[in-house]
GROMACS .gro file of C-alpha atoms in nm:
model
  269
    1MET     CA    1   0.008  -0.040  -0.004
    2HIS     CA    2   0.126   0.341  -0.114
    3ARG     CA    3   0.225   0.574   0.247
    4MET     CA    4   0.073   0.875   0.173
    5THR     CA    5   0.359   1.167   0.165
    6SER     CA    6   0.360   1.515   0.274
    7THR     CA    7   0.376   1.656  -0.092
    8GLN     CA    8   0.018   1.492  -0.178
    9ARG     CA    9  -0.121   1.626   0.085
   10ASP     CA   10   0.013   1.932   0.084
   11LEU     CA   11  -0.154   1.891  -0.231
   12ALA     CA   12  -0.498   1.831  -0.118
   13ARG     CA   13  -0.517   2.138   0.069
   14THR     CA   14  -0.390   2.374  -0.205
   15PHE     CA   15  -0.653   2.237  -0.407
   16ARG     CA   16  -0.902   2.268  -0.160
   17ALA     CA   17  -0.798   2.610  -0.094
   18LEU     CA   18  -0.788   2.708  -0.432
   19HIS     CA   19  -1.215   2.652  -0.462
   20HIS     CA   20  -1.189   2.963  -0.230
   21GLY     CA   21  -1.010   3.158  -0.301
   22ARG     CA   22  -1.052   3.538  -0.462
   23ASP     CA   23  -1.052   3.415  -0.806
   24LEU     CA   24  -1.243   3.147  -1.015
   25LEU     CA   25  -1.045   2.821  -1.005
   26VAL     CA   26  -0.999   2.710  -1.413
   27LEU     CA   27  -0.926   2.317  -1.430
   28PRO     CA   28  -0.796   2.244  -1.769
   29ASN     CA   29  -0.898   1.881  -1.859
   30ALA     CA   30  -0.645   1.609  -1.957
   31TRP     CA   31  -0.659   1.261  -2.062
   32ASP     CA   32  -0.232   1.124  -2.020
   33ALA     CA   33   0.085   1.244  -1.913
   34GLY     CA   34   0.153   1.456  -2.211
   35SER     CA   35  -0.162   1.698  -2.244
   36ALA     CA   36  -0.138   1.695  -1.833
   37ARG     CA   37   0.231   1.824  -1.848
   38LEU     CA   38   0.140   2.076  -2.136
   39VAL     CA   39  -0.142   2.199  -1.949
   40GLU     CA   40   0.114   2.267  -1.621
   41GLN     CA   41   0.360   2.461  -1.874
   42CYS     CA   42   0.037   2.696  -1.941
   43GLY     CA   43  -0.001   2.777  -1.607
   44ALA     CA   44  -0.339   2.601  -1.464
   45ALA     CA   45  -0.272   2.612  -1.106
   46ALA     CA   46  -0.422   2.229  -1.091
   47ILE     CA   47  -0.612   1.964  -1.348
   48ALA     CA   48  -0.890   1.705  -1.343
   49THR     CA   49  -0.876   1.458  -1.567
   50SER     CA   50  -1.196   1.398  -1.817
   51SER     CA   51  -1.338   1.038  -1.821
   52ALA     CA   52  -1.452   1.075  -2.184
   53ALA     CA   53  -1.162   1.228  -2.335
   54MET     CA   54  -0.871   0.933  -2.161
   55SER     CA   55  -1.129   0.657  -2.234
   56TRP     CA   56  -1.125   0.811  -2.652
   57ALA     CA   57  -0.719   0.807  -2.572
   58HIS     CA   58  -0.797   0.421  -2.527
   59GLY     CA   59  -1.004   0.405  -2.798
   60VAL     CA   60  -1.315   0.295  -2.608
   61PRO     CA   61  -1.630   0.551  -2.560
   62ASP     CA   62  -1.735   0.727  -2.223
   63GLY     CA   63  -1.986   0.529  -1.965
   64GLU     CA   64  -1.682   0.339  -1.739
   65HIS     CA   65  -1.589   0.135  -2.057
   66LEU     CA   66  -1.241   0.205  -1.979
   67GLU     CA   67  -1.100  -0.079  -1.757
   68VAL     CA   68  -1.056   0.010  -1.428
   69ASP     CA   69  -0.639  -0.078  -1.387
   70VAL     CA   70  -0.611   0.174  -1.718
   71LEU     CA   71  -0.803   0.420  -1.497
   72VAL     CA   72  -0.539   0.410  -1.203
   73SER     CA   73  -0.229   0.366  -1.409
   74THR     CA   74  -0.283   0.638  -1.587
   75VAL     CA   75  -0.355   0.832  -1.327
   76ARG     CA   76  -0.062   0.791  -1.167
   77GLU     CA   77   0.102   0.869  -1.541
   78ILE     CA   78  -0.006   1.205  -1.511
   79VAL     CA   79   0.096   1.304  -1.163
   80ARG     CA   80   0.448   1.157  -1.173
   81ALA     CA   81   0.449   1.385  -1.538
   82VAL     CA   82   0.361   1.731  -1.288
   83ARG     CA   83   0.412   1.880  -0.990
   84ILE     CA   84   0.054   2.035  -0.967
   85PRO     CA   85  -0.293   1.948  -0.827
   86VAL     CA   86  -0.454   1.662  -0.990
   87SER     CA   87  -0.860   1.585  -0.988
   88VAL     CA   88  -0.995   1.264  -1.157
   89ASP     CA   89  -1.334   1.224  -1.354
   90VAL     CA   90  -1.452   0.885  -1.204
   91GLU     CA   91  -1.804   0.893  -1.338
   92ARG     CA   92  -2.039   0.688  -1.152
   93GLY     CA   93  -1.786   0.470  -0.897
   94TYR     CA   94  -1.698   0.160  -1.154
   95GLY     CA   95  -1.968  -0.065  -0.912
   96ASN     CA   96  -1.757  -0.051  -0.626
   97VAL     CA   97  -1.685   0.341  -0.471
   98PRO     CA   98  -1.461   0.254  -0.189
   99GLU     CA   99  -1.221   0.067  -0.338
  100LEU     CA  100  -1.155   0.270  -0.652
  101ILE     CA  101  -1.079   0.601  -0.423
  102ASP     CA  102  -0.821   0.365  -0.244
  103ALA     CA  103  -0.676   0.309  -0.581
  104VAL     CA  104  -0.656   0.707  -0.746
  105ILE     CA  105  -0.564   0.801  -0.390
  106ASP     CA  106  -0.283   0.563  -0.400
  107ALA     CA  107  -0.149   0.675  -0.717
  108GLY     CA  108  -0.148   1.014  -0.623
  109ALA     CA  109  -0.468   1.200  -0.692
  110ILE     CA  110  -0.529   1.419  -0.433
  111GLY     CA  111  -0.926   1.489  -0.543
  112ILE     CA  112  -1.207   1.309  -0.706
  113ASN     CA  113  -1.529   1.410  -0.944
  114LEU     CA  114  -1.785   1.138  -0.846
  115GLU     CA  115  -2.152   1.165  -1.109
  116ASP     CA  116  -2.512   1.058  -1.010
  117GLY     CA  117  -2.614   1.062  -1.369
  118SER     CA  118  -2.960   0.901  -1.383
  119ASP     CA  119  -2.999   0.799  -0.998
  120ALA     CA  120  -3.176   0.922  -0.730
  121PRO     CA  121  -2.977   1.127  -0.524
  122ASP     CA  122  -2.938   0.964  -0.158
  123VAL     CA  123  -2.736   0.608  -0.442
  124LEU     CA  124  -2.470   0.925  -0.491
  125ALA     CA  125  -2.493   1.073  -0.096
  126ARG     CA  126  -2.391   0.695  -0.012
  127LYS     CA  127  -2.105   0.685  -0.266
  128ILE     CA  128  -2.037   1.038  -0.147
  129ASP     CA  129  -1.953   0.868   0.256
  130ALA     CA  130  -1.806   0.577   0.145
  131ALA     CA  131  -1.488   0.833  -0.043
  132ARG     CA  132  -1.491   1.002   0.261
  133GLU     CA  133  -1.436   0.689   0.485
  134VAL     CA  134  -1.086   0.608   0.277
  135ALA     CA  135  -1.012   0.909   0.240
  136ALA     CA  136  -1.053   0.944   0.641
  137ARG     CA  137  -0.886   0.647   0.695
  138ARG     CA  138  -0.537   0.738   0.401
  139GLY     CA  139  -0.543   1.089   0.583
  140VAL     CA  140  -0.598   1.230   0.295
  141GLU     CA  141  -0.853   1.613   0.249
  142LEU     CA  142  -0.902   1.442  -0.078
  143PHE     CA  143  -1.162   1.691  -0.231
  144VAL     CA  144  -1.550   1.512  -0.377
  145ASN     CA  145  -1.670   1.693  -0.632
  146ALA     CA  146  -2.052   1.570  -0.666
  147ARG     CA  147  -2.179   1.577  -1.052
  148THR     CA  148  -2.525   1.621  -1.041
  149ASP     CA  149  -2.688   1.546  -1.457
  150VAL     CA  150  -3.035   1.734  -1.408
  151TYR     CA  151  -2.925   1.968  -1.611
  152LEU     CA  152  -2.751   1.756  -1.854
  153ARG     CA  153  -2.985   1.451  -1.909
  154GLY     CA  154  -3.276   1.651  -1.823
  155LEU     CA  155  -3.409   1.441  -1.498
  156VAL     CA  156  -3.702   1.681  -1.434
  157PRO     CA  157  -3.892   1.984  -1.593
  158SER     CA  158  -3.697   2.299  -1.690
  159ASP     CA  159  -3.896   2.510  -1.459
  160HIS     CA  160  -3.804   2.245  -1.177
  161ALA     CA  161  -3.440   2.218  -1.257
  162VAL     CA  162  -3.328   2.461  -1.004
  163ASP     CA  163  -3.524   2.329  -0.779
  164GLU     CA  164  -3.432   1.999  -0.800
  165VAL     CA  165  -2.996   2.040  -0.836
  166ILE     CA  166  -3.062   2.218  -0.526
  167ARG     CA  167  -3.198   1.950  -0.349
  168ARG     CA  168  -2.972   1.706  -0.447
  169GLY     CA  169  -2.686   1.951  -0.392
  170THR     CA  170  -2.825   1.967  -0.029
  171ALA     CA  171  -2.774   1.640   0.074
  172TYR     CA  172  -2.438   1.593  -0.137
  173VAL     CA  173  -2.326   1.815   0.102
  174ALA     CA  174  -2.515   1.665   0.403
  175ALA     CA  175  -2.324   1.350   0.257
  176GLY     CA  176  -2.013   1.512   0.269
  177CYS     CA  177  -1.899   1.652  -0.056
  178ASP     CA  178  -1.722   1.973  -0.129
  179GLY     CA  179  -1.836   2.061  -0.443
  180LEU     CA  180  -2.147   2.074  -0.671
  181PHE     CA  181  -2.064   2.023  -1.049
  182VAL     CA  182  -2.396   2.098  -1.303
  183PRO     CA  183  -2.281   2.041  -1.629
  184ARG     CA  184  -2.473   2.198  -1.900
  185LEU     CA  185  -2.649   2.448  -1.646
  186VAL     CA  186  -2.585   2.790  -1.890
  187ASP     CA  187  -2.851   2.998  -1.779
  188ALA     CA  188  -2.777   3.285  -1.567
  189ALA     CA  189  -3.002   3.342  -1.326
  190HIS     CA  190  -3.032   2.951  -1.240
  191ILE     CA  191  -2.681   2.948  -1.217
  192ALA     CA  192  -2.693   3.260  -1.004
  193ALA     CA  193  -2.987   3.091  -0.795
  194ILE     CA  194  -2.804   2.825  -0.779
  195ALA     CA  195  -2.476   2.939  -0.659
  196ALA     CA  196  -2.641   3.137  -0.415
  197ALA     CA  197  -2.829   2.801  -0.233
  198ALA     CA  198  -2.571   2.550  -0.305
  199ARG     CA  199  -2.412   2.492   0.031
  200ALA     CA  200  -2.005   2.466  -0.141
  201PRO     CA  201  -1.866   2.547  -0.473
  202LEU     CA  202  -2.054   2.603  -0.773
  203ASN     CA  203  -1.834   2.395  -1.079
  204VAL     CA  204  -2.023   2.441  -1.444
  205LEU     CA  205  -1.800   2.348  -1.810
  206ALA     CA  206  -1.662   2.569  -2.015
  207MET     CA  207  -1.878   2.635  -2.266
  208PRO     CA  208  -1.938   2.884  -2.623
  209GLU     CA  209  -2.298   2.970  -2.536
  210ARG     CA  210  -2.224   3.022  -2.162
  211ALA     CA  211  -2.122   3.382  -2.057
  212PRO     CA  212  -1.784   3.481  -1.987
  213MET     CA  213  -1.612   3.349  -1.742
  214SER     CA  214  -1.541   3.670  -1.537
  215GLU     CA  215  -1.944   3.662  -1.540
  216LEU     CA  216  -1.930   3.350  -1.463
  217HIS     CA  217  -1.722   3.460  -1.133
  218ALA     CA  218  -1.923   3.792  -1.075
  219LEU     CA  219  -2.268   3.495  -1.112
  220GLY     CA  220  -2.106   3.283  -0.795
  221VAL     CA  221  -1.979   2.993  -0.945
  222ARG     CA  222  -1.628   2.891  -0.801
  223ARG     CA  223  -1.431   2.660  -1.073
  224VAL     CA  224  -1.488   2.653  -1.438
  225SER     CA  225  -1.368   2.297  -1.602
  226VAL     CA  226  -1.366   2.268  -1.976
  227GLY     CA  227  -1.468   1.856  -2.003
  228THR     CA  228  -1.407   1.697  -2.330
  229GLY     CA  229  -1.286   2.029  -2.468
  230LEU     CA  230  -0.948   2.035  -2.533
  231ALA     CA  231  -0.930   1.622  -2.645
  232GLN     CA  232  -1.184   1.809  -2.853
  233ALA     CA  233  -1.000   2.040  -2.999
  234ALA     CA  234  -0.700   1.824  -3.029
  235LEU     CA  235  -0.861   1.542  -3.241
  236ALA     CA  236  -1.046   1.789  -3.414
  237THR     CA  237  -0.729   1.901  -3.523
  238VAL     CA  238  -0.602   1.548  -3.604
  239ARG     CA  239  -0.868   1.469  -3.841
  240ARG     CA  240  -0.831   1.810  -4.012
  241ALA     CA  241  -0.432   1.750  -4.050
  242THR     CA  242  -0.489   1.430  -4.140
  243THR     CA  243  -0.781   1.523  -4.398
  244GLU     CA  244  -0.558   1.769  -4.586
  245LEU     CA  245  -0.285   1.530  -4.557
  246LEU     CA  246  -0.423   1.248  -4.734
  247GLY     CA  247  -0.657   1.443  -4.910
  248HIS     CA  248  -0.519   1.763  -5.043
  249ARG     CA  249  -0.089   1.575  -5.052
  250THR     CA  250  -0.035   1.895  -4.887
  251SER     CA  251   0.158   1.924  -4.533
  252ALA     CA  252   0.084   2.283  -4.486
  253MET     CA  253  -0.085   2.249  -4.165
  254PHE     CA  254   0.206   2.116  -4.011
  255ALA     CA  255   0.395   2.449  -3.989
  256GLU     CA  256   0.187   2.507  -3.650
  257ARG     CA  257   0.327   2.265  -3.440
  258ILE     CA  258   0.574   2.277  -3.119
  259PRO     CA  259   0.966   2.235  -3.200
  260VAL     CA  260   1.052   1.861  -3.172
  261PRO     CA  261   1.381   2.036  -2.886
  262GLU     CA  262   1.056   2.154  -2.713
  263LEU     CA  263   0.884   1.872  -2.633
  264ASN     CA  264   1.155   1.685  -2.566
  265ALA     CA  265   1.245   1.938  -2.265
  266LEU     CA  266   0.940   1.931  -2.112
  267PHE     CA  267   0.901   1.553  -2.028
  268ALA     CA  268   1.329   1.556  -2.010
  269ARG     CA  269   1.237   1.634  -1.566
   0.00000   0.00000   0.00000
């Protein structure tokens, strides 16, 4: 069993503090050691993983299709590649929350994202409680970000969505979560209402149709993540470049690239 290090404990405290500082916490989502190292180089204070992006990188769809051992080994590689806090998207817990949380802590993670999907709120509440028990036993201040899919899955009619998020969020905070993540929450009035009622820092997704980040902060949002955005942009670049290469027999798109010496230096430490 991996022993908690003082560095990991310090990273956990740092990550928690980032949710309560003066500035909005912006979390780019990585999927492997390379993307994580680039995110760190660009100045990110912390990194979150994307379950979908990590799954795609291993040739499988999102939705707990990635083998747990692969997930954990990838997290370990990411943690080794960077010196900033790493939070892990563990989806719905893969059917064994205590075992999975123990494994990702062992890999060096200091936070998790755990979602409810279409389950009743008491299901996620029990998972949060289980995660808290593991974290306490391991001696790490694990940041548990509870994701509710009320908007993403349309779990209730739109005119009841705010109340449902608040109801679920209250239950999740009571169970021990540290943050509330609401993907597909885009309406400014809804954001403000949920942020005001939430008893934990509110996390939303950065989306083109959403208000600027400065406005989100003013509405009460404490954390913004990009989900699959970076991975989608990277894969779009691969497809576009390959289409140009095969269809037009041109390599002009390679003019905008990171030089090999720079990449080698980036990963040399």
